[in-house]
Short mmCIF file of C-alpha atoms and ligand atoms in Angstrom, two decimals:
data_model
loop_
_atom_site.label_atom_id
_atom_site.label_comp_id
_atom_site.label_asym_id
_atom_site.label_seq_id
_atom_site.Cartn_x
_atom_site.Cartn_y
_atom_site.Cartn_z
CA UNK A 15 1.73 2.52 1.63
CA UNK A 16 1.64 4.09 -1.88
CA UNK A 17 -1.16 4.99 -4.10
CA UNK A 18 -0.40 4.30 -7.65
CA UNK A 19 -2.49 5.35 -11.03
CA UNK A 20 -3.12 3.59 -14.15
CA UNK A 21 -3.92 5.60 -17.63
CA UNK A 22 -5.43 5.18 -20.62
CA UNK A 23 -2.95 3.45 -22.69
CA UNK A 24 -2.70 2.82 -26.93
CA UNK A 25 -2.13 -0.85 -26.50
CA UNK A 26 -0.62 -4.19 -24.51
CA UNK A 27 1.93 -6.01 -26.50
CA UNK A 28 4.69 -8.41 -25.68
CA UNK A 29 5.03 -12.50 -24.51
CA UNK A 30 5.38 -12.70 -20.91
CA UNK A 31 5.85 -16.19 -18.85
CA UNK A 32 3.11 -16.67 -16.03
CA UNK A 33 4.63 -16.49 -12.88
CA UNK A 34 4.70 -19.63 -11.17
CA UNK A 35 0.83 -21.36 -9.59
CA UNK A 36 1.15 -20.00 -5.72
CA UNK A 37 -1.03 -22.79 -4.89
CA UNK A 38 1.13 -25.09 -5.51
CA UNK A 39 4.19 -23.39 -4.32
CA UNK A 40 2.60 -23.60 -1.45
CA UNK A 41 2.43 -27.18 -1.26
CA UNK A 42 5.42 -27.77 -3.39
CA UNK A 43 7.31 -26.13 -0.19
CA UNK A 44 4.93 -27.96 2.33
CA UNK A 45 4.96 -31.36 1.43
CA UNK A 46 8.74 -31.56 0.17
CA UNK A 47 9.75 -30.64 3.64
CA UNK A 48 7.83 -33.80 4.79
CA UNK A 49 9.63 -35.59 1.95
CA UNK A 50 12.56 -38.27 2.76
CA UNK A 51 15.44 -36.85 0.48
CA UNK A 52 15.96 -33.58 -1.09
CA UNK A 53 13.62 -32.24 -3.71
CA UNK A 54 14.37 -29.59 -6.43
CA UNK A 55 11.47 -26.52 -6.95
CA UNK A 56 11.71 -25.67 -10.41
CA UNK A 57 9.68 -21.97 -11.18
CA UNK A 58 8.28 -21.61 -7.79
CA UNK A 59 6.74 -18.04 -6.98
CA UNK A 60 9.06 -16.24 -5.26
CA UNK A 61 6.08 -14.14 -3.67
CA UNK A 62 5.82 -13.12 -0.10
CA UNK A 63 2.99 -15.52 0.61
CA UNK A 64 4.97 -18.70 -0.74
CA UNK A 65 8.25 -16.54 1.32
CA UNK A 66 6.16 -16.91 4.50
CA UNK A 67 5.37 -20.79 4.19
CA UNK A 68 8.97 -21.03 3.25
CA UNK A 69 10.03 -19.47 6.41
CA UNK A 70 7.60 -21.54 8.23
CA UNK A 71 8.88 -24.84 7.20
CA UNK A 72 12.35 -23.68 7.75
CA UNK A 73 11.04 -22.85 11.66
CA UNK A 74 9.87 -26.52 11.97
CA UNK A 75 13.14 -28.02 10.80
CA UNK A 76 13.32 -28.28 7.22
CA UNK A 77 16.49 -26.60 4.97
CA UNK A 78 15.33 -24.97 2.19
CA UNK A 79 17.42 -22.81 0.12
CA UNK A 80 17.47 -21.17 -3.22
CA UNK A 81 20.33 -21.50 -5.85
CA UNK A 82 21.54 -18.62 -8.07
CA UNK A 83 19.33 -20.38 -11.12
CA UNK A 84 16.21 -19.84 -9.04
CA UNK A 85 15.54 -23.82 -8.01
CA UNK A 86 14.64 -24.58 -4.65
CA UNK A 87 16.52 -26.99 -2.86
CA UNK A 88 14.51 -28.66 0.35
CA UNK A 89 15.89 -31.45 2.61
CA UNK A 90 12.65 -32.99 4.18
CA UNK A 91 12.35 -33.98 7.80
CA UNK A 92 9.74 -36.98 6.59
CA UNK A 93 6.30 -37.11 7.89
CA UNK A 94 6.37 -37.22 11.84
CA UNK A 95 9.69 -35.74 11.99
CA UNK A 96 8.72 -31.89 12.25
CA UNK A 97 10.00 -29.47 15.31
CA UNK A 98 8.26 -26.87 17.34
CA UNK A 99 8.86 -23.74 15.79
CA UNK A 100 10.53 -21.57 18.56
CA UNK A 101 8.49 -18.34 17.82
CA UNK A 102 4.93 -17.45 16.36
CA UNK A 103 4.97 -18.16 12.76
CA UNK A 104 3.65 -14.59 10.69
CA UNK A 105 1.79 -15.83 7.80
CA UNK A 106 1.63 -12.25 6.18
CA UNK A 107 -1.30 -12.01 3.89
CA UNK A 108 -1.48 -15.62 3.43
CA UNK A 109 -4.80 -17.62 3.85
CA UNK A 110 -3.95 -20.77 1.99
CA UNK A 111 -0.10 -20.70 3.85
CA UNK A 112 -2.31 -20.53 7.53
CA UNK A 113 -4.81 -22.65 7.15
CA UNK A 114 -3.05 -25.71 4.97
CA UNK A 115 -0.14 -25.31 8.34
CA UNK A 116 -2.95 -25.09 10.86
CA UNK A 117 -4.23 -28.77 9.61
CA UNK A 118 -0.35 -29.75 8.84
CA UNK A 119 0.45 -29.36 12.67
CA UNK A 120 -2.26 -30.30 14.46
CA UNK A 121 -1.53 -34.07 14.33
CA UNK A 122 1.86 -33.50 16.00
CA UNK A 123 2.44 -32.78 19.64
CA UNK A 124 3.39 -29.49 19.05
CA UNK A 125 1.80 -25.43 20.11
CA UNK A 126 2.22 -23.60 17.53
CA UNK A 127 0.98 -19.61 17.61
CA UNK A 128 -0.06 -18.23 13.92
CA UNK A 129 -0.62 -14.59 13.44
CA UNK A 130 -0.89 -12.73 10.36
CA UNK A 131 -1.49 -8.93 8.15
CA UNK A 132 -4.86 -7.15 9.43
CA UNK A 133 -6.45 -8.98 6.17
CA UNK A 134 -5.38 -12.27 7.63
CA UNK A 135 -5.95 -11.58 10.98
CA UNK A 136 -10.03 -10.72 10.03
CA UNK A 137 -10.36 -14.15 7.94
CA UNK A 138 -12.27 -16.72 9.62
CA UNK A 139 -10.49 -19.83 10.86
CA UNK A 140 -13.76 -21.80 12.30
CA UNK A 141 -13.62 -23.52 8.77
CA UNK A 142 -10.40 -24.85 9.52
CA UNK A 143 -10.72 -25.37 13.36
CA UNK A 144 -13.85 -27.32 12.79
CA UNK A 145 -12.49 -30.55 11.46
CA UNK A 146 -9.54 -30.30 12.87
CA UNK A 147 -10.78 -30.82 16.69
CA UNK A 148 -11.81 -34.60 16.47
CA UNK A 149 -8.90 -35.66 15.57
CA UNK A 150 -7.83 -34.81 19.15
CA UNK A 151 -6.05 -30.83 18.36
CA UNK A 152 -7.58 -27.99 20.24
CA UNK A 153 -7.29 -24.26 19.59
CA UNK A 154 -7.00 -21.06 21.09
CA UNK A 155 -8.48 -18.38 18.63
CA UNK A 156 -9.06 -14.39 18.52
CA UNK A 157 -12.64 -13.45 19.06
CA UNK A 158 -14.74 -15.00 15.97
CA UNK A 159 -12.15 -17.62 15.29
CA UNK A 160 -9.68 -15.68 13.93
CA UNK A 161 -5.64 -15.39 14.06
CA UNK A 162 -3.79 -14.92 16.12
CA UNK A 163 -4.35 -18.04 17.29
CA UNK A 164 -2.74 -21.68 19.27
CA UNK A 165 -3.07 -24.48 17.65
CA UNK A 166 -2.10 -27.05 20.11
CA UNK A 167 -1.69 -30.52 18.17
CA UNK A 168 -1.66 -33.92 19.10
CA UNK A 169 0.58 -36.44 19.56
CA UNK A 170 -2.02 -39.29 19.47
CA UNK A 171 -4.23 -38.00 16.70
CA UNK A 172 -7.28 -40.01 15.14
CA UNK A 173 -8.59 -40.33 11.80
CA UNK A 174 -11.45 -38.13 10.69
CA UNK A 175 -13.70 -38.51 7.91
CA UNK A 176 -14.95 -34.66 6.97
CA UNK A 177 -17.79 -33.71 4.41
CA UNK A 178 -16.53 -30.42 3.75
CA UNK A 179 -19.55 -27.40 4.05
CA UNK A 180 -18.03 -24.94 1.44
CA UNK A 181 -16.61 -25.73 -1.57
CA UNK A 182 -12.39 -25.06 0.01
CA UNK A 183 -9.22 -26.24 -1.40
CA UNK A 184 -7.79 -24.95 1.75
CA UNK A 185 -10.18 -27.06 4.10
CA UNK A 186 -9.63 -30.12 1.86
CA UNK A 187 -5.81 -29.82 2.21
CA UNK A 188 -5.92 -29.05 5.72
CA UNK A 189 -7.43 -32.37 6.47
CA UNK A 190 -5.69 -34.39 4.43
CA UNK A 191 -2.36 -32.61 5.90
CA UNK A 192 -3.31 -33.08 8.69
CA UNK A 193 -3.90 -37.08 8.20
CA UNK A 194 -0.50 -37.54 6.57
CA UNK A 195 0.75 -38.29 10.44
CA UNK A 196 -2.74 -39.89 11.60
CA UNK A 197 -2.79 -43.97 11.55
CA UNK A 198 -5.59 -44.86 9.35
CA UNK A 199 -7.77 -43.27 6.68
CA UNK A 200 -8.35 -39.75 6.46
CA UNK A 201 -11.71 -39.27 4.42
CA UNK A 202 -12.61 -35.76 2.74
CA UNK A 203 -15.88 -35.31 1.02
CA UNK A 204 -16.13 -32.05 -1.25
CA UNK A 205 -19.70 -31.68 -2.64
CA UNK A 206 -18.07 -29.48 -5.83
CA UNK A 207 -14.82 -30.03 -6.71
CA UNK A 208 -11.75 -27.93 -5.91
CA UNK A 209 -8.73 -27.81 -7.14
CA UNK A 210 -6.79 -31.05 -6.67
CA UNK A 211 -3.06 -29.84 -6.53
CA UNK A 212 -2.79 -31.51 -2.78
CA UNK A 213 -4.10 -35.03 -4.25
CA UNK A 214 -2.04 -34.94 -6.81
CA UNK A 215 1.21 -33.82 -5.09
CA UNK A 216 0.44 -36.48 -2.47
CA UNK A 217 -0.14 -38.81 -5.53
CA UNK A 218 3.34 -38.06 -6.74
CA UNK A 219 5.57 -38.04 -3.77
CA UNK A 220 4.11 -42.26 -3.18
CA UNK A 221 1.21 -41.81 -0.97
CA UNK A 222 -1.40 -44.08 -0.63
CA UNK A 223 -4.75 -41.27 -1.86
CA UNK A 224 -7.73 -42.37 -3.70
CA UNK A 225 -10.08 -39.82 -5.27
CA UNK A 226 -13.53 -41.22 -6.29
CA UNK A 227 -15.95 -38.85 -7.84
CA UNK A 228 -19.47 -39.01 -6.21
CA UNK A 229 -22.59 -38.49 -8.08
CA UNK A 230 -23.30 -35.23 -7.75
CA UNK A 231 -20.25 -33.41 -8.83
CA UNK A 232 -18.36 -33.99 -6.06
CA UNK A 233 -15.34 -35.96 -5.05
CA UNK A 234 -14.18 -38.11 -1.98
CA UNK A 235 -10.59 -37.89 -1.29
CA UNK A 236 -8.85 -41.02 1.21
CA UNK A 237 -5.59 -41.04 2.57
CA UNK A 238 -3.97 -43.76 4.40
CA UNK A 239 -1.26 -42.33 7.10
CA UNK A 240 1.21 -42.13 8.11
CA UNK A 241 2.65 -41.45 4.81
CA UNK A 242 6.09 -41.72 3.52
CA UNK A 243 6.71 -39.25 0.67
CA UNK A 244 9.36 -39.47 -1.50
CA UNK A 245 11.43 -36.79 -2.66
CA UNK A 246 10.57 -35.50 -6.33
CA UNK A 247 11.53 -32.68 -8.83
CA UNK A 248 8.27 -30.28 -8.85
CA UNK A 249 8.36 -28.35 -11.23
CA UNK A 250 5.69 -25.39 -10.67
CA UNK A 251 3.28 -24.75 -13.62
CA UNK A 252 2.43 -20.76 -14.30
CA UNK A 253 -1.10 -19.28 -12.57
CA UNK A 254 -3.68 -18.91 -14.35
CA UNK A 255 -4.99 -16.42 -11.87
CA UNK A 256 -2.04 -14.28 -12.14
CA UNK A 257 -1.78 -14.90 -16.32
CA UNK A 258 -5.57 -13.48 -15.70
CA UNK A 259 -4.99 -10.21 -15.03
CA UNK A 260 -2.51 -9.79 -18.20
CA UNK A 261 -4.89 -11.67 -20.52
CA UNK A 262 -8.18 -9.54 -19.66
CA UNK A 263 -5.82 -6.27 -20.10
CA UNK A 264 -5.17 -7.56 -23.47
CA UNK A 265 -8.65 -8.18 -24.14
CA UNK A 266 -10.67 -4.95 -22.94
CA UNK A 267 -7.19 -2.68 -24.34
CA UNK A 268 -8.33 -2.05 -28.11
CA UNK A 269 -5.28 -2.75 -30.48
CA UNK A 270 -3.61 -5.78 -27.74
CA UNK A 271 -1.94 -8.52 -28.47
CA UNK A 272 -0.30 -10.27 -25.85
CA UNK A 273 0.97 -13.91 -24.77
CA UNK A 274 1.19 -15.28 -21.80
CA UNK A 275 3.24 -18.99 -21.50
CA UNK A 276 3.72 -21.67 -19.71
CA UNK A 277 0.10 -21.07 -17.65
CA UNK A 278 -1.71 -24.03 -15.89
CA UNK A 279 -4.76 -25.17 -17.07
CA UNK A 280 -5.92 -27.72 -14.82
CA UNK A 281 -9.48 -28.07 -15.33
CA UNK A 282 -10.29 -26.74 -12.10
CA UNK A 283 -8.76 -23.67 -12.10
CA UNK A 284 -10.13 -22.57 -15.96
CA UNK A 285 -13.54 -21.30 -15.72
CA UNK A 286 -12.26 -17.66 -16.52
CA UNK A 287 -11.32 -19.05 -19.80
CA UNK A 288 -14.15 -20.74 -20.59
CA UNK A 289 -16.41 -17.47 -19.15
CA UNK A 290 -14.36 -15.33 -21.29
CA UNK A 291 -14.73 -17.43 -24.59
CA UNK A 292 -18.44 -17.16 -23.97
CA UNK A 293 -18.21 -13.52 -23.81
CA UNK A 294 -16.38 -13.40 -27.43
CA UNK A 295 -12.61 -13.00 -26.64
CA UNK A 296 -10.45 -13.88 -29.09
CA UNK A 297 -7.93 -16.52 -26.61
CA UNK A 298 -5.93 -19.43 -28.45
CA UNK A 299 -4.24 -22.49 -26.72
CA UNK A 300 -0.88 -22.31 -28.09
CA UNK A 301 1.61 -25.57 -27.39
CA UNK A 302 -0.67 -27.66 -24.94
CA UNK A 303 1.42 -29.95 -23.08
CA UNK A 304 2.00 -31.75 -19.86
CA UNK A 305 4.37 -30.44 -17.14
CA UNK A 306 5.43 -31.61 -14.16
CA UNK A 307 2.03 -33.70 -13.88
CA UNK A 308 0.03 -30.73 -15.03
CA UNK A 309 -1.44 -29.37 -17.95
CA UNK A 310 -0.14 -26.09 -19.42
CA UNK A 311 -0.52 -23.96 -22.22
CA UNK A 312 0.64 -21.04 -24.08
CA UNK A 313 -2.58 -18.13 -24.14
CA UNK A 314 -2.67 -15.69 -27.07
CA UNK A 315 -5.14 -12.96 -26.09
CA UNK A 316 -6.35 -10.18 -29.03
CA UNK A 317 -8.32 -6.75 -28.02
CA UNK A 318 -12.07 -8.40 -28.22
CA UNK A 319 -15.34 -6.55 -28.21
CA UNK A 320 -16.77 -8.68 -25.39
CA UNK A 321 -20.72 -9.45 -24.52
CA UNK A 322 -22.29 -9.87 -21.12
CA UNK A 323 -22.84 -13.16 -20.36
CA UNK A 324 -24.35 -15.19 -16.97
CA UNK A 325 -21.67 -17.42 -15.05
CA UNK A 326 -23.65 -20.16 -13.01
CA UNK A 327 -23.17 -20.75 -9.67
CA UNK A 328 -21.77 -24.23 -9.87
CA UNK A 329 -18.63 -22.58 -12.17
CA UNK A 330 -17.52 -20.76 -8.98
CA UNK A 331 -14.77 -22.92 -7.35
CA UNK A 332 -12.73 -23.26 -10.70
CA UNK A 333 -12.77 -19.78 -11.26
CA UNK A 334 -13.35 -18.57 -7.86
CA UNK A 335 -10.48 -16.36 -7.50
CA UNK A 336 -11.05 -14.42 -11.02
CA UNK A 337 -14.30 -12.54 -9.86
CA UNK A 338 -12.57 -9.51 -9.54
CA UNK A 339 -10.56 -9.41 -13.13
CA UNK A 340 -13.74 -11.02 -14.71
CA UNK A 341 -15.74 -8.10 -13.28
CA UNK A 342 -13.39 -5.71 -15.50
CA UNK A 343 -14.22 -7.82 -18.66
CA UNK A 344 -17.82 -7.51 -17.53
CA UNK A 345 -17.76 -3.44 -17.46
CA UNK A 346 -15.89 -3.13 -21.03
CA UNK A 347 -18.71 -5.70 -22.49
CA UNK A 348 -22.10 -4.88 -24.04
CA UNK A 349 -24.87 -5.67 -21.89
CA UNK A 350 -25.18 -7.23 -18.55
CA UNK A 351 -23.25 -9.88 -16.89
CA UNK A 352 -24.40 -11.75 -13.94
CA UNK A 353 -22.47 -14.21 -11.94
CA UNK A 354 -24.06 -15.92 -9.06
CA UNK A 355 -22.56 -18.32 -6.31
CA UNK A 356 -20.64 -15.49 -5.02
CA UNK A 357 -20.60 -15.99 -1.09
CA UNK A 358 -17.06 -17.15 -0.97
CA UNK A 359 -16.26 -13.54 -2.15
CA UNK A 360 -16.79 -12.56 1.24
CA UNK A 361 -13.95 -14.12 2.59
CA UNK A 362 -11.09 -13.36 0.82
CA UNK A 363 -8.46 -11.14 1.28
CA UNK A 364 -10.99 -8.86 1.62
CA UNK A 365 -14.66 -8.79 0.95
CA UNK A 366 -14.00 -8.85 -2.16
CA UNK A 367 -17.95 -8.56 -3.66
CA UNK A 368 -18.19 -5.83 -1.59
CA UNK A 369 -14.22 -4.01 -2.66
CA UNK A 370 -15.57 -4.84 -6.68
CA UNK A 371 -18.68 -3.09 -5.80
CA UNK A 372 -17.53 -0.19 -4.59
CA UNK A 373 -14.41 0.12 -7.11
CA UNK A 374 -16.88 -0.08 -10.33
CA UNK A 375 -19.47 2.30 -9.03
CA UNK A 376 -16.22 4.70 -7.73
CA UNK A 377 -15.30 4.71 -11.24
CA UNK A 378 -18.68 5.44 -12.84
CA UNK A 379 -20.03 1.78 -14.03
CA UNK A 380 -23.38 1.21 -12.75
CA UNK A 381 -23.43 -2.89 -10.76
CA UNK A 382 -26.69 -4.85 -8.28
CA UNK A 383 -25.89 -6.76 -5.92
CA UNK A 384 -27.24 -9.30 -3.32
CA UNK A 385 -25.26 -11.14 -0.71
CA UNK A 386 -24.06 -13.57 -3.18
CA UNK A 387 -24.33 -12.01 -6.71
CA UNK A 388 -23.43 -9.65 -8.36
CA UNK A 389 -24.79 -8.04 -11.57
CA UNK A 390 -22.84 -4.98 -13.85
CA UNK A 391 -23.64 -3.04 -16.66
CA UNK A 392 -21.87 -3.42 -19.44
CA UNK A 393 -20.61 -0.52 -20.89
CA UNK A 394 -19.14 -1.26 -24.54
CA UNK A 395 -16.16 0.22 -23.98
CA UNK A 396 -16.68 2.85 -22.60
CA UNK A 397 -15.43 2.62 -18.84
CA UNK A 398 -15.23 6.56 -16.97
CA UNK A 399 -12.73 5.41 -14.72
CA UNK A 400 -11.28 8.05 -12.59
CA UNK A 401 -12.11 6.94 -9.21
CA UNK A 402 -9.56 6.46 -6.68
CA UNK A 403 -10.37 2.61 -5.37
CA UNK A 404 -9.18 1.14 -1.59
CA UNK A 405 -8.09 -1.78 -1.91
CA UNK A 406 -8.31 -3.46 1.61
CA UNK A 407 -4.93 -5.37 1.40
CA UNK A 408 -6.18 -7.06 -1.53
CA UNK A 409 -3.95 -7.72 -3.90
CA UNK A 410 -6.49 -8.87 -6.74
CA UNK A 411 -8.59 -6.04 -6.26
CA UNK A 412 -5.30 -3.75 -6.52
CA UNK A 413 -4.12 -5.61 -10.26
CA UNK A 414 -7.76 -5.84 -11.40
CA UNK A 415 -8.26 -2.23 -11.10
CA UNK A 416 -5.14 -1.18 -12.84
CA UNK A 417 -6.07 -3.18 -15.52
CA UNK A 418 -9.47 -1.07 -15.80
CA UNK A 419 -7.42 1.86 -15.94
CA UNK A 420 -5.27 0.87 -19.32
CA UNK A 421 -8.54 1.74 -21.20
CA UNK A 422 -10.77 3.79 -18.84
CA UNK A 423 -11.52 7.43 -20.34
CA UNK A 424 -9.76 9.15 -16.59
CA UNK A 425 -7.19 7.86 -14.88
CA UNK A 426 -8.02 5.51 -12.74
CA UNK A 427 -6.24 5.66 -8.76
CA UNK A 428 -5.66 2.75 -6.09
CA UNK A 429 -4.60 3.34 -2.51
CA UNK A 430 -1.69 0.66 -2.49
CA UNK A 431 0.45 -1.09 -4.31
CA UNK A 432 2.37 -3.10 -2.09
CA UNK A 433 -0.07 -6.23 -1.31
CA UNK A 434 0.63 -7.26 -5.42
CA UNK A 435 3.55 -9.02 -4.48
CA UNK A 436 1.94 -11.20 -2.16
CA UNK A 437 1.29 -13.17 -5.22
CA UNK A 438 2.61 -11.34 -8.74
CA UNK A 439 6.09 -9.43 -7.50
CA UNK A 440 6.99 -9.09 -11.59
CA UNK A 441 3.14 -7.89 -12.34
CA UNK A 442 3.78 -4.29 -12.51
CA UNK A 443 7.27 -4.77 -14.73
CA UNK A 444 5.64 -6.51 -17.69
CA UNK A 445 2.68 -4.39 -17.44
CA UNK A 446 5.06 -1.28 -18.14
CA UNK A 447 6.92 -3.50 -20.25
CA UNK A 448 3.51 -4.07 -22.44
CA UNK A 449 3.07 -0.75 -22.27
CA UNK A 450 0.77 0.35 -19.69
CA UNK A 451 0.59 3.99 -17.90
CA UNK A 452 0.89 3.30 -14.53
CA UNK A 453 2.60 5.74 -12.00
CA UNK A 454 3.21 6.25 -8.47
CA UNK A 455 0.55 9.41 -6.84
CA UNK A 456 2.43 12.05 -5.31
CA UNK A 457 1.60 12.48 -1.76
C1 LIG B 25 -6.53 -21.90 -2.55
C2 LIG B 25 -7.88 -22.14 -2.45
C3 LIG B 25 -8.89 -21.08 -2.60
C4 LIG B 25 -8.32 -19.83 -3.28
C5 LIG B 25 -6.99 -19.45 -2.71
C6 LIG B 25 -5.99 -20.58 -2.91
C7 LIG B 25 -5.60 -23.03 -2.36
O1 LIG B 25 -9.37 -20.70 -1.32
O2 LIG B 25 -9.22 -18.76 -3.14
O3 LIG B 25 -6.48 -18.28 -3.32
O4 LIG B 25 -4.42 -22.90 -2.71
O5 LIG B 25 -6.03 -24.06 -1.83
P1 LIG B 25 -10.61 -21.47 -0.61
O6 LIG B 25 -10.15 -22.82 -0.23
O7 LIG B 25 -10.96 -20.62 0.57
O8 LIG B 25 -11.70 -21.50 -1.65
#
């Protein structure tokens, strides 16, 4: 564990390319494995949560190796045709790599044991469990539903039809994962939408999923199983939650200019954007363009003076993993910023309304909050900073913090680095390469 320090800095320059979406890394790696054929991974993450579902496929049968160019080669088993993995699979920090598996496996006659960081291993699982269980799997969970945990799967599993209680990528793909070996249709219901990467991978390998949008914002997803997928070339658009952190240091870091390319901007994952064009920052689209199914774009982001600015509730699942990097934009603005629908926060990596909390107030910005908003106080600019900030295994919380420190007055300290290459292993080389002031603490 090291504690590392980020310093005022002059200014963020440079062009940097996003590294590639783990999301759909994630099920880039999952569903070519299912695939008939080999498919080639073009700009997946090479991060240690995508690592760990990499692993994990490679336990259940698949090959899955990476040329010197950096494409990923998989040879898929094809749906049905996946092995019992011979030891526990360790998921790391990884709560979309878990629970997307958990509802993979549980419609094959398999026991498979899932275990997990101390971040993991405190996330719940009920979520997942929960739909999961009528289609015939049953579980052995740690107290509270968490890992480590049995799943023991089915070999004569039913078709469920699921109106999912949160709005959850994860839950949605676990279902539909799990219906890829079920005879029948597999219905999801999500009453907001989440991202759609699973329904449109699905869509693209052959398989037979309809999406039909429901009145109230929502969407019902159908798959018909079993499912034959057909080997493709994926190629991996950039994340926009990773590009996030770079393009908010550019905007609260007077004299920036920086450019991040090749960054996704499916319309599900962009609320930052559209929060941060609301609160004045200077962002332009550059090249918009379609790759690999998805949209992308290159994003120019200019120092801004930013404004506070209320995000509704209903914005929360496209944006929903930028709370912590928007809460930085929020302390540099004038005036207040509330965002509301926050209760998801609780439930990430770590609590992360609670880790933002106590990381502004540690470095001298004054924040309210209730159990599922959160409210801070704008400070023009003028950020104290030099609070040391724990950052719970979270590797948002660790980035978003730095970032505060490029143009905090004191330094500003966090207890760990290592947990940012769960999902950005380059992050802190192009920040030094822009020109940032971070440094390891002594000890
Ligand atoms: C993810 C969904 C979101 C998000 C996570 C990635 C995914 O989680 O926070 O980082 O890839 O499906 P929830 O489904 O819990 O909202």
């Amino acid at each position: 564990m090291s504690a590392i320090k980020s310093s005022q800095t002059t200014q963020l320059t440079g062009t940097f390319g996003a590294p590639g979406d783990k999301s759909v890394s994630h099920r880039a790696l999952m569903l070519s494995a299912l695939c008939i054929g080999e498919s080639r991974i073009i700009g997946l993450l090479e991060g240690e949560d995508v690592l760990a579902t990499a692993a994990a496929m490679r336990a259940m049968g698949a090959t899955i190796d990476r040329q010197d160019d950096g494409t990923w080669v998989v040879h898929g088993v094809g749906v049905g045709g996946l092995s019992q993995p011979t030891s526990s699979l360790d998921m790391g920090n990884s709560g979309t790599a878990v629970r997307l598996l958990m509802g993979l496996v549980a419609s094959y006659p398999m026991t498979v044991e899932f275990t997990g960081d101390a971040s993991l291993c405190s996330r719940p699982m009920g979520r997942i469990i929960d739909p999961l269980r009528p289609i015939g799997a049953d579980f052995d969970a740690s107290e509270g539903n968490t890992l480590p945990l049995i799943v023991h799967g089915t070999g004569t599993p039913l078709p469920t039809e699921y109106d999912v209680p949160v709005p959850s990528a994860q839950v949605k793909s676990a279902v539909l994962l799990a219906g890829l070996n079920i005879p029948g249709t597999t219905i999801v219901t999500e009453r907001e939408a989440t991202r759609d990467h699973t329904e449109n991978m699905l869509r693209a390998m052959g398989a037979d999923v309809s999406v039909i949008q429901t009145d109230n914002g929502g969407r019902r997803v159908s798959l018909k199983g079993p499912a034959e997928l057909i080997a493709q070339d994926i190629v991996v658009p950039g994340d926009p939650s990773s590009a996030a952190f770079l393009i908010v240091a550019a905007l609260t870091t007077p004299g920036s200019d920086m450019t991040i390319t090749n960054v996704g901007t499916n319309p599900l994952r962009t609320g930052l954007f559209l929060t941060l064009t609301e609160m004045g920052a200077d962002l332009t689209m550059l090249n918009e363009r379609i790759e690999g199914g998805e949209p992308v774009a290159d994003i120019k982001a200019s120092y801004s003076p930013l404004k506070g600015v209320t995000v509704p509730a209903d914005r929360a699942p496209s944006m929903i993993d930028e709370y912590p990097i928007l809460a930085i934009a929020a302390a540099a603005a004038v005036g207040d910023t509330v965002m509301e629908g926050l209760a998801e926060l609780r439930v990430k990596e770590s609590d992360r309304l609670a880790a933002i909390v106590d990381g502004l107030s540690a470095n001298g910005i004054s924040v309210d909050s209730g159990d599922d908003w959160l409210k801070i106080i704008g400070t023009g600019g003028n950020i104290p900073g030099g609070g040391t900030v724990a950052t719970h295994l979270d590797h948002r919380i660790a980035m978003a913090f730095l970032v505060m420190g490029c143009s905090a007055k004191s330094p500003i300290t966090i207890d760990e680095d290592e947990m940012i290459a769960t999902s950005f292993p380059t992050f802190l080389g192009m920040m030094d390469q822009a020109g940032a002031n971070i440094a390891g603490v002594a000890s």
